[in-house]
Coordinates of C-alpha atoms in Angstrom, one line a residue:
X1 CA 59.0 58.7 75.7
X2 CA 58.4 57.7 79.2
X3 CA 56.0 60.3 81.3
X4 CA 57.5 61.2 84.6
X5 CA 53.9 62.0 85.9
X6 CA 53.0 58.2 86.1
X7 CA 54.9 57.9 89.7
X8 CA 52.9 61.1 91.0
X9 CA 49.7 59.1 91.0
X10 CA 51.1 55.8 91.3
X11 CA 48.8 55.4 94.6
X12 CA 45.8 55.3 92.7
X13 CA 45.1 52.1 91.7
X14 CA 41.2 52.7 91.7
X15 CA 40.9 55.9 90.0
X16 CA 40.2 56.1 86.3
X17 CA 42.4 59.5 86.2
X18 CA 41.6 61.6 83.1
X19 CA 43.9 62.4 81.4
X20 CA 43.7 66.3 81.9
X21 CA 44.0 65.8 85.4
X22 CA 47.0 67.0 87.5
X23 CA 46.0 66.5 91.0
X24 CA 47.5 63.5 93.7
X25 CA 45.4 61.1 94.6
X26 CA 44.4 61.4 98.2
X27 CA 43.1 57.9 99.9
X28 CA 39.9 57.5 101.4
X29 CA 39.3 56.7 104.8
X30 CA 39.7 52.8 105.2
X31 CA 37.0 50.9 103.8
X32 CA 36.4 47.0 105.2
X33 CA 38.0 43.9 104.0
X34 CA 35.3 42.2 102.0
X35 CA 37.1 39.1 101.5
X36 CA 35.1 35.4 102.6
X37 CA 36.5 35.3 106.4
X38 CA 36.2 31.4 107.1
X39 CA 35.8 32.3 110.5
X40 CA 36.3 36.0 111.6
X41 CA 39.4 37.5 111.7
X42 CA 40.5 40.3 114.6
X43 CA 39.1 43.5 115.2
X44 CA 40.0 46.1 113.0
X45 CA 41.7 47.6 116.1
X46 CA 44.5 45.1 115.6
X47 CA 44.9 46.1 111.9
X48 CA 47.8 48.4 110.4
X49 CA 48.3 52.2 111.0
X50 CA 46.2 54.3 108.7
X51 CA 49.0 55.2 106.8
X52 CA 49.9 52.1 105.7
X53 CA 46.4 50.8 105.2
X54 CA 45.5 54.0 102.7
X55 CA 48.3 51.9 100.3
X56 CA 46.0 49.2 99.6
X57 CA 42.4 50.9 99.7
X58 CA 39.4 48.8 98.5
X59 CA 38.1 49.8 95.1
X60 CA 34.5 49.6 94.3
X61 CA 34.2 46.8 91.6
X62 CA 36.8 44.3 93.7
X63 CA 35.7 40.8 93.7
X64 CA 34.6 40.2 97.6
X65 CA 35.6 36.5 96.9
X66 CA 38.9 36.3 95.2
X67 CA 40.9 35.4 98.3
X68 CA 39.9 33.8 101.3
X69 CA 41.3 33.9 104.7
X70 CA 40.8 31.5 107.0
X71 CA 42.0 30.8 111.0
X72 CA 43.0 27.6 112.7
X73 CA 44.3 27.7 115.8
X74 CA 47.9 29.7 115.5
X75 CA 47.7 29.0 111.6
X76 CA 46.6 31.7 109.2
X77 CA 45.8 30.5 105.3
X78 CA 45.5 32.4 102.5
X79 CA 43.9 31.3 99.5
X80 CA 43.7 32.7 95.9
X81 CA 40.4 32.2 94.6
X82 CA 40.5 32.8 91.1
X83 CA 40.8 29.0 89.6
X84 CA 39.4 30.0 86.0
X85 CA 41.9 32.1 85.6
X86 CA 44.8 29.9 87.5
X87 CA 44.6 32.4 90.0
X88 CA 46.4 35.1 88.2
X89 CA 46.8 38.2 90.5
X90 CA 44.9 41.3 90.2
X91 CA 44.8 44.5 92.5
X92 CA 41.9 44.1 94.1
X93 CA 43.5 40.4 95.6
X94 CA 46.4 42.8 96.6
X95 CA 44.6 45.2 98.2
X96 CA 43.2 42.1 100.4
X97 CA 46.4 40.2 100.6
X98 CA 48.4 42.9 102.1
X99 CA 46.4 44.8 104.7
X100 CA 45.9 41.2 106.4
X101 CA 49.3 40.7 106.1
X102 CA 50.1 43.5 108.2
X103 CA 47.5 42.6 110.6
X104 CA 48.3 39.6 111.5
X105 CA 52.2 40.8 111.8
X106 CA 51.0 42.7 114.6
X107 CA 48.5 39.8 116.5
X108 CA 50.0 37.4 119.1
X109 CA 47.6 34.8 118.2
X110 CA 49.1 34.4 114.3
X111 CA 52.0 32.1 114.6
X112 CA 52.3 30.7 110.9
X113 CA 51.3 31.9 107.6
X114 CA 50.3 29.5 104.4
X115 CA 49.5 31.1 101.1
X116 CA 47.8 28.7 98.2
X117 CA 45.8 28.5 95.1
X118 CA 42.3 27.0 94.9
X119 CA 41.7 24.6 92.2
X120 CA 44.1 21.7 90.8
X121 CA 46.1 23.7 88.2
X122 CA 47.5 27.3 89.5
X123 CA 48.6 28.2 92.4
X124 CA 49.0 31.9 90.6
X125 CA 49.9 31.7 87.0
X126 CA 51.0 35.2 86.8
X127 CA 49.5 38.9 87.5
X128 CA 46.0 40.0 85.0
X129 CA 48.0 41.6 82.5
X130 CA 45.2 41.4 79.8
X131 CA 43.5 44.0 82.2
X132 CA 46.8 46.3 82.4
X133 CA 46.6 46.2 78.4
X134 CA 43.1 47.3 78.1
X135 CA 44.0 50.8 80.9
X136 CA 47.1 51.3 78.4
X137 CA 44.6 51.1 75.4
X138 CA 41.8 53.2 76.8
X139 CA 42.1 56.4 75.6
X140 CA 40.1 58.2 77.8
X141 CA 41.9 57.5 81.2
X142 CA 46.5 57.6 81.7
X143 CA 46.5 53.9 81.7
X144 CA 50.6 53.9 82.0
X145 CA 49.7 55.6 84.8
X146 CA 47.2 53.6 86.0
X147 CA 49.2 50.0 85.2
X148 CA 52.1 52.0 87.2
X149 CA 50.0 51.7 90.4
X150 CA 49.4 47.9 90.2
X151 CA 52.9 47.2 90.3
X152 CA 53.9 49.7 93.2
X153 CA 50.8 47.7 95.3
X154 CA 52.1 44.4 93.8
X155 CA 56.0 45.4 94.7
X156 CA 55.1 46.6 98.1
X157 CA 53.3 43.6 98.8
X158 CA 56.1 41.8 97.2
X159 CA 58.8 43.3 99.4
X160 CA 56.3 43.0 102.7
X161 CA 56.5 39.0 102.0
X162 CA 60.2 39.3 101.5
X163 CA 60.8 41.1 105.2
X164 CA 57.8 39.2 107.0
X165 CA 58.2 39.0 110.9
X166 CA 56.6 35.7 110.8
X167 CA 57.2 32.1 109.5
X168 CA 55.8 32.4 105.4
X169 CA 55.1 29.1 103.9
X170 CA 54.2 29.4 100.0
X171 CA 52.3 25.9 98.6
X172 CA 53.4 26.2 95.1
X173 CA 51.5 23.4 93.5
X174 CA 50.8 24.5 90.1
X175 CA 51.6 27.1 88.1
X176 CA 53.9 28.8 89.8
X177 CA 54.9 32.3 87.4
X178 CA 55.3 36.1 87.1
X179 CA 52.9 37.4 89.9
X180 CA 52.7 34.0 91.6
X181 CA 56.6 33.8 91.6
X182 CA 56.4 37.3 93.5
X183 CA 53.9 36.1 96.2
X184 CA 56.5 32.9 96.8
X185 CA 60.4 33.1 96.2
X186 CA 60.4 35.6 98.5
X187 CA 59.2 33.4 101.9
X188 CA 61.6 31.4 103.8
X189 CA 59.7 27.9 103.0
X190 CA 58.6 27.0 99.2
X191 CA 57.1 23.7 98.8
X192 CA 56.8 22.3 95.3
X193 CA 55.1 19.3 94.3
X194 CA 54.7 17.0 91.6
X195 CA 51.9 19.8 89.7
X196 CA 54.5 22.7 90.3
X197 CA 55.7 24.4 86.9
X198 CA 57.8 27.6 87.6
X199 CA 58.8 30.4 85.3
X200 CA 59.4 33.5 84.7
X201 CA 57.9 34.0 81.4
X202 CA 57.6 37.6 80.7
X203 CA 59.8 38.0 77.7
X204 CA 57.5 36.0 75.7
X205 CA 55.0 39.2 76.1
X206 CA 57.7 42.0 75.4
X207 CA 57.8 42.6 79.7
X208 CA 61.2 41.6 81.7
X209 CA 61.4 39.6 84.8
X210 CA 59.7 41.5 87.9
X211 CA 58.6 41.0 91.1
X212 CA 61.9 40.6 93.3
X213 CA 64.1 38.7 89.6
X214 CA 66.5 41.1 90.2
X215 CA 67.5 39.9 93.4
X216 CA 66.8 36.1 93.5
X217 CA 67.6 35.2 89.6
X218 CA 70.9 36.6 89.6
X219 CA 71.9 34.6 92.8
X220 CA 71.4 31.5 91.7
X221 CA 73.7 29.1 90.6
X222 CA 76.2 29.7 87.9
X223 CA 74.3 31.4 84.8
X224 CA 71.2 29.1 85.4
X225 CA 69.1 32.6 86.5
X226 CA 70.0 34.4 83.2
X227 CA 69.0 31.3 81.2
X228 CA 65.6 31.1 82.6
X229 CA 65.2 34.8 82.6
X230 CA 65.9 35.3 79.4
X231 CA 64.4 32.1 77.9
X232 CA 61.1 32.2 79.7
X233 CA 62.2 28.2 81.0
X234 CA 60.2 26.3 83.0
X235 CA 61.3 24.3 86.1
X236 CA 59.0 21.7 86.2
X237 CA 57.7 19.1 89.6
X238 CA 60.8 17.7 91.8
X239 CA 63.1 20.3 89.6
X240 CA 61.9 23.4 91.3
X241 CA 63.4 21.9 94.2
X242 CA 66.7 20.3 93.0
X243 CA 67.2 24.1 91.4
X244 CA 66.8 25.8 94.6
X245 CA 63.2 27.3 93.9
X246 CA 61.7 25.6 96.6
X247 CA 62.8 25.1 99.6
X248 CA 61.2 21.2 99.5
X249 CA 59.3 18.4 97.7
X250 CA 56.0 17.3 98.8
X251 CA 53.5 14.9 97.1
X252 CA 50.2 17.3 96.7
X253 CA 48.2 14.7 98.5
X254 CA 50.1 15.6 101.5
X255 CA 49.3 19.8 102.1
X256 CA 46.3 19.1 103.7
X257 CA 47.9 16.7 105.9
X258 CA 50.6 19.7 106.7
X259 CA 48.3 22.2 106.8
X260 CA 46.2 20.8 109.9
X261 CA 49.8 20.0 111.6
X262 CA 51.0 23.8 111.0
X263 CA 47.9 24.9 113.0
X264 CA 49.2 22.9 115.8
X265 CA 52.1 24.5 116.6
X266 CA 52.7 26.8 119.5
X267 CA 55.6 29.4 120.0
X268 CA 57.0 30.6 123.4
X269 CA 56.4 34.5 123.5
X270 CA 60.7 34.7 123.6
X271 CA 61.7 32.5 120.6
X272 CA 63.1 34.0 118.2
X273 CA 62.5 34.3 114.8
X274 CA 64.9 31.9 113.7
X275 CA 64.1 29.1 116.5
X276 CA 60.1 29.4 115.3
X277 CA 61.6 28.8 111.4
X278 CA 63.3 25.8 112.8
X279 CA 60.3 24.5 114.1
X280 CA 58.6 25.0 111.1
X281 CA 61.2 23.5 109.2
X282 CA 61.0 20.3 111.0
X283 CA 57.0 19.8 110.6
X284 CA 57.2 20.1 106.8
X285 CA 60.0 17.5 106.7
X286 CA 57.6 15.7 109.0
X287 CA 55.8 14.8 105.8
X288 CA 58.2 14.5 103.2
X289 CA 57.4 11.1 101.2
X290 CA 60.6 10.6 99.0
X291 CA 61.4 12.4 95.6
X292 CA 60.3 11.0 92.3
X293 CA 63.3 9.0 91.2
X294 CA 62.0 8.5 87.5
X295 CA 62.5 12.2 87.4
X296 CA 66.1 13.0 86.5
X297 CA 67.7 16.7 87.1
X298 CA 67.0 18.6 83.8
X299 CA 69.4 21.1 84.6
X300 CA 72.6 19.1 85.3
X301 CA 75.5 17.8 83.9
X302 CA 76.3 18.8 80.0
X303 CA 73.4 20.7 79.7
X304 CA 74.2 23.0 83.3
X305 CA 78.2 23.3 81.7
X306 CA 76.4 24.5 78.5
X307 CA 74.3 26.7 80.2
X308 CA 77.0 28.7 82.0
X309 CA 79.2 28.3 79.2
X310 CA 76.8 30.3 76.9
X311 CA 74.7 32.6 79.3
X312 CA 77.5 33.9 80.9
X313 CA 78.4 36.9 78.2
X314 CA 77.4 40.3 78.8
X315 CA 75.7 40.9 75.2
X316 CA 72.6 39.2 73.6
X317 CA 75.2 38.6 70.5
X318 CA 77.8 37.2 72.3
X319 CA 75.3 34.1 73.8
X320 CA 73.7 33.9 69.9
X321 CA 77.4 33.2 69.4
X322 CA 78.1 30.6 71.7
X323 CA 74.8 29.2 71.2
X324 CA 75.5 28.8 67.3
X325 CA 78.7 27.4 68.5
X326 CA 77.0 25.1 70.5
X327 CA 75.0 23.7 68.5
X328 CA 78.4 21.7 66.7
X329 CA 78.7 19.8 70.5
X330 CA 77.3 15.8 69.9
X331 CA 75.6 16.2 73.2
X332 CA 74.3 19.5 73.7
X333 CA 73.6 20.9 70.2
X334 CA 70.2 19.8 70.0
X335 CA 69.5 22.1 73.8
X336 CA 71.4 25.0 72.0
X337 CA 69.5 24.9 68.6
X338 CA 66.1 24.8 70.3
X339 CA 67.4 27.5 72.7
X340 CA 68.1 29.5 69.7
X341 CA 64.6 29.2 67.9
X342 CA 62.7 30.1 71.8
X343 CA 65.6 33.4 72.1
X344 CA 64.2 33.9 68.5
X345 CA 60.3 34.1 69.5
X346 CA 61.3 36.4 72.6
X347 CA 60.7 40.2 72.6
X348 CA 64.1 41.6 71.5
X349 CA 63.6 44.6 73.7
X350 CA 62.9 42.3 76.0
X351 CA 65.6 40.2 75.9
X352 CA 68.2 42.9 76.0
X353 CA 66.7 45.3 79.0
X354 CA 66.6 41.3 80.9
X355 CA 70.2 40.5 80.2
X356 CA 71.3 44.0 81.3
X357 CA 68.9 43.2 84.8
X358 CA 70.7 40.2 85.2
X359 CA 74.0 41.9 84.9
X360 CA 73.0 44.7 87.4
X361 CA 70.5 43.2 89.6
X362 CA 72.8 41.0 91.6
X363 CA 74.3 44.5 93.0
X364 CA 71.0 45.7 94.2
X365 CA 69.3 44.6 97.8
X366 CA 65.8 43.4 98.0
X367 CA 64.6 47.2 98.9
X368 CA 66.2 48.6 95.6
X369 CA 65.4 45.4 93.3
X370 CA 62.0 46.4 93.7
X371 CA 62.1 50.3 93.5
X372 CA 64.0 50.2 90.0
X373 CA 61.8 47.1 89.2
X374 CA 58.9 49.6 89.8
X375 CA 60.7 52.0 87.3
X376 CA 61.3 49.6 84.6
X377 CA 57.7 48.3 84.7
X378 CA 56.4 51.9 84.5
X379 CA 58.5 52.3 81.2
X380 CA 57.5 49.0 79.6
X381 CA 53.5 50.4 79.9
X382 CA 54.3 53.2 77.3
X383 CA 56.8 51.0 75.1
X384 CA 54.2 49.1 72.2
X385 CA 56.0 45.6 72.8
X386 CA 53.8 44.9 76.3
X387 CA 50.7 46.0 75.1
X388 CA 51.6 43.7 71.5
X389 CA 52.8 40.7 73.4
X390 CA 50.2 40.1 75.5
X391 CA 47.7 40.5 72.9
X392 CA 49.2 38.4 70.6
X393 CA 49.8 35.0 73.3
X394 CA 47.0 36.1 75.9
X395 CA 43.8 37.8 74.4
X396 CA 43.5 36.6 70.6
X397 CA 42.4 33.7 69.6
X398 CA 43.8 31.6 67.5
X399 CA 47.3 33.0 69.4
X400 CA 49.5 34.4 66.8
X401 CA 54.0 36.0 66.6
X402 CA 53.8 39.4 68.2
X403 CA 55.3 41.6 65.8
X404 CA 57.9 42.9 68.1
X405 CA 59.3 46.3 67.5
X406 CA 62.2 45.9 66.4
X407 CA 60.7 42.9 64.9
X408 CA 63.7 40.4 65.4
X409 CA 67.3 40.4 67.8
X410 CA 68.9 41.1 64.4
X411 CA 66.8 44.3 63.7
X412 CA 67.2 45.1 67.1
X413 CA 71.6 45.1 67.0
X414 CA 71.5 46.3 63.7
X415 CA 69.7 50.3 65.6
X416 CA 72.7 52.8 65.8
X417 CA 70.8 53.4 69.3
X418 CA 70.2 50.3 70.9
X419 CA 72.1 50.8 74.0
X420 CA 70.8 54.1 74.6
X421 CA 68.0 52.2 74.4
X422 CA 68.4 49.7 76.7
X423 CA 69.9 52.1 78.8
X424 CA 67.1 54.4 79.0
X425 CA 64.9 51.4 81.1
X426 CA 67.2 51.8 83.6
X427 CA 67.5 55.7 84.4
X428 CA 66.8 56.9 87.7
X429 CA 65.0 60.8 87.7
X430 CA 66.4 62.2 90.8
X431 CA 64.5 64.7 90.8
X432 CA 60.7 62.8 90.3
X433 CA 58.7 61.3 93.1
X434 CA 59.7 58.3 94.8
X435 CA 58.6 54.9 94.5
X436 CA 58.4 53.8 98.5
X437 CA 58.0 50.8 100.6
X438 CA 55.8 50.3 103.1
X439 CA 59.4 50.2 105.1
X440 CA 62.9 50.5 104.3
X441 CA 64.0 47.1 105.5
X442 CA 66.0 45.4 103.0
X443 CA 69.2 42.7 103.5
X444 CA 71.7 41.7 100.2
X445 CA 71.2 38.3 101.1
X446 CA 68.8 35.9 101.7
X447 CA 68.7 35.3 105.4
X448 CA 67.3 32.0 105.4
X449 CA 69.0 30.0 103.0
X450 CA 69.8 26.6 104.8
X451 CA 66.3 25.4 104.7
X452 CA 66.6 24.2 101.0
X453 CA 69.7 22.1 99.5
X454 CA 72.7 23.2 99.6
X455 CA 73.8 25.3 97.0
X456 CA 76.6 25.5 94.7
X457 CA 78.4 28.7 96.4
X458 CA 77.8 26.2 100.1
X459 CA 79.6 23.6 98.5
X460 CA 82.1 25.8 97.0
X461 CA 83.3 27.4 100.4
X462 CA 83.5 23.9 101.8
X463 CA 85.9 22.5 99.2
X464 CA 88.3 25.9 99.6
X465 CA 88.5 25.2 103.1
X466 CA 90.8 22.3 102.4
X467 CA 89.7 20.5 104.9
X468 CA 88.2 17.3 102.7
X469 CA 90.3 15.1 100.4
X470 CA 87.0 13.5 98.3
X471 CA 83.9 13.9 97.2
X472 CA 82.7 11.1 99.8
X473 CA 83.9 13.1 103.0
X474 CA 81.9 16.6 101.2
X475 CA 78.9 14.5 100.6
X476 CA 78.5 13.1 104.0
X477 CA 79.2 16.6 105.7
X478 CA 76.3 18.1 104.1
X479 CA 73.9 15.0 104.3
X480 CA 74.6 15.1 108.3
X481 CA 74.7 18.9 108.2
X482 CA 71.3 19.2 106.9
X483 CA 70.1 16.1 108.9
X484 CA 69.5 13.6 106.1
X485 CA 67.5 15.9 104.2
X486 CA 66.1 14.5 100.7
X487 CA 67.7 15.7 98.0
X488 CA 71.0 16.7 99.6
X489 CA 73.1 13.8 97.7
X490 CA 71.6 14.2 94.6
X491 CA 72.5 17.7 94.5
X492 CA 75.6 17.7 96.1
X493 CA 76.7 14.9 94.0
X494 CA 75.4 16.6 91.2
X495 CA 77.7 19.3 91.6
X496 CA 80.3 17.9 92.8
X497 CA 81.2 15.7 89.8
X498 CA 80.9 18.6 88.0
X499 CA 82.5 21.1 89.6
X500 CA 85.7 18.9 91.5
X501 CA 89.0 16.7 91.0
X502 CA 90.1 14.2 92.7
X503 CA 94.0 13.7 93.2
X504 CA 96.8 13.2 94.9
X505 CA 96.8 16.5 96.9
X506 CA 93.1 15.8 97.7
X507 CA 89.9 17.8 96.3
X508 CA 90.0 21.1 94.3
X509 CA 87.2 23.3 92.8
X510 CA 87.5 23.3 88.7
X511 CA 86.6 26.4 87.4
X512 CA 86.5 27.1 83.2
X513 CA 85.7 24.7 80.9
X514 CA 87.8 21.6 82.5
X515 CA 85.6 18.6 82.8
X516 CA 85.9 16.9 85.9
X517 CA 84.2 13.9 86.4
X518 CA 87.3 11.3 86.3
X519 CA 89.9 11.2 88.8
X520 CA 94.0 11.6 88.0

């Protein structure tokens, strides 16, 4: 069902490979950058080994314009030039993105990083996945294999931004999904703004959640990950940020402002790593204008219990269940019946490999989220539900349903084979090629995680210390622990009313389906 041959000539992006042809595709010697340079960049002689370099080879028909690079002072900006198309990613804004990135890892003279999205919409609304549909259509070239070797460029670029030796600051203002997500929730600093809409939406086009879900959707609080994963949510403006997705709130009109300020920063050669993220940290909140109060936290209160209370099952039935169940709650059944009809319009392939990733993923470390990522994506190209979805939603017009195959999550539980099925996305071939990194680096949690608010795990550990009798005395540790911080006591209130008692023997952690928010 799947060929094993796709990984074999997974590093030829470029190459319209016949499909007779058996041979490995050996790089050409390194062609220029041909991205705008706004103003010139190092020598050459500063850039990456060869070796690492052949990974992201220029192809002939890449746009010389679809990213520029600029240099201010110590600051070095990337910008996705695509604003037609919301900036959606494409290998040939890989193959620039990348080798630069690995250049200026090596420079002294690159102190900060800034990737954004040109235009007022996108910052990158996804990866060009009309343009792997039309290689997995074309009958005269292996486009599974073909598609195969976009992601391994997009996952090693992916995995490169999540193991960057320097300070990574991703302006998310816009549409912030799929391929975008990949070139941001990675980096210690994500700044959302009032424009930013995040999502993972993949299952609406038969694909699963890519790019590094694995790793960072799982960890997130409670079953909020699965939900979004397997709904295709959004997160929209000042939400991002109360969820955790960015790392801080900005008003749009203030980037420019931020980036000029960035440029002026200056490192001494021995700080290290985490004093120059520090630094950084401190200019960003240098500009932070207050959150948008009329904006209340979607995910919160009845609506976050219902979530964990229905996402948290390890079969697609068993949450149809509880969301049917739902549905009978005064307060939440109107969440769980539209929840229902979205699961409904989802790829049921889809939906089933996702939950499973979920399930798994939080296991995995960044390095192996990303190699069996690469392996699941390679088997979605040859199963029809990709190639139908995005048809159906992206390239048609007037859209119209994919017809999924199975055509509905009932069709799909009532196959005798269905977790063979699923199961077959996620089998390993020991003895194939490799999908590899440009390094081995990898880490099972993220290492800089106290730049956002705090999260529910943080608050957690600091109620099981015993240490606090209330609410008030949790509250105020983290507010003076994250130096007044915005969005600290809306957060951490947040959670605490849902999540703590009061009483006589002081504060304790509820877990299950108590209610907490009264005293005894």
């Amino acid at each position: 069902m799947f060929p094993q041959a796709i990984l074999a000539r997974a590093a030829a992006p470029c190459r319209a490979a016949a499909r007779p042809s058996s041979s490995i595709f050996r790089a050409a010697a390194a062609m220029p950058l041909r991205a705008k340079l706004l103003p010139q960049q190092q020598p050459q002689s500063r850039m990456m080994s060869s070796s690492s370099f052949a990974h992201f080879t220029p192809c002939p028909n890449d746009d010389p314009e679809d990213v520029l690079f600029q240099s201010l002072y110590g600051l070095r900006t990337i910008e996705l030039n695509r604003p037609s198309k919301l900036n959606a990613l494409n290998g040939s804004m890989i193959r620039k993105i990348a080798p630069r990135l690995l250049e200026w890892s090596k420079s002294d003279m690159a102190n900060v990083i800034v990737i954004k999205g040109a235009g007022r919409k996108g910052f990158c609304a996804g990866g060009d996945v009309q343009q792997l549909v039309e290689w997995n259509r074309d009958p005269t070239i292996d486009g599974p294999a073909k598609s195969a070797a976009y992601f391994a460029q997009e996952y090693k670029l992916n995995h490169l931004i999540a193991t960057y030796n320097k300070p990574y600051i991703a302006f998310m203002d816009g549409f912030t999904m799929g391929g975008g997500v990949g070139l941001s929730i990675h980096a210690p600093f994500r700044i959302a703004t009032e424009n930013t809409v995040f999502s993972m939406p993949e299952t609406t086009i038969g694909f699963f959640p890519d790019v590094g879900a694995s790793f960072f959707l799982p960890r997130m609080a409670g079953e909020v990950g699965t939900w979004l994963a397997l709904t295709s949510g959004q997160l929209k403006g000042v939400n991002a940020f109360y969820a955790g997705v960015a790392t801080h709130y900005l008003h749009s009109s203030s980037l420019n402002a931020l980036e000029s300020r960035l440029a002026e920063l200056r490192f001494k050669d021995y700080d290290q790593m985490s004093r120059r993220l520090e630094v950084v940290n401190d200019t960003i909140e240098e500009f932070v204008t207050g959150l948008p109060w009329e904006e209340p936290m979607a995910v919160a209160g009845e609506v976050r219990r219902a979530i964990d209370r229905c996402f948290g099952f390890d079969t697609v039935d068993e949450i149809m269940q509880a969301l049917k169940e739902e549905e009978k709650n005064e307060v939440t059944g109107e969440w769980a019946t539209k929840t229902l009809n979205t699961l409904h319009l989802r790829s049921p392939t889809s939906v089933h490999v996702t939950l499973k990733q979920m399930r798994i993923g939080k296991t995995w470390s960044i390095a192996e989220a990303f190699k069996r990522e690469h392996s699941i994506a390679t088997k979605f190209m040859s199963y029809p539900d990709f190639n139908e979805g995005v048809t159906a939603k992206l390239v048609e017009k007037p859209r119209r349903v994919p017809m999924w195959q199975p055509a509905s999550l009932e069709r799909f539980a009532e196959k005798k084979d269905w977790k063979e099925l699923v199961g077959s996305f996620f089998l390993v071939d020991d003895k194939g090629p490799k999908f590899k990194l440009l390094s081995e680096e990898t880490y099972d949690k993220y290492p800089f995680k106290n730049f956002g608010v705090p999260t529910e795990e943080e608050v957690e550990q600091k109620v099981a210390e015993g240490k606090v009798k209330s609410r008030a005395e949790v509250l105020e540790h983290f507010v003076r622990e994250r130096r007044q911080k915005q969005g600290v006591e809306v957060v951490v209130s947040e959670i605490l009313l849902r999540k703590t008692k009061e009483g006589k023997k002081g504060l304790t952690w509820v877990y299950g389906e108590e209610a907490p928010g009264h005293q005894e």
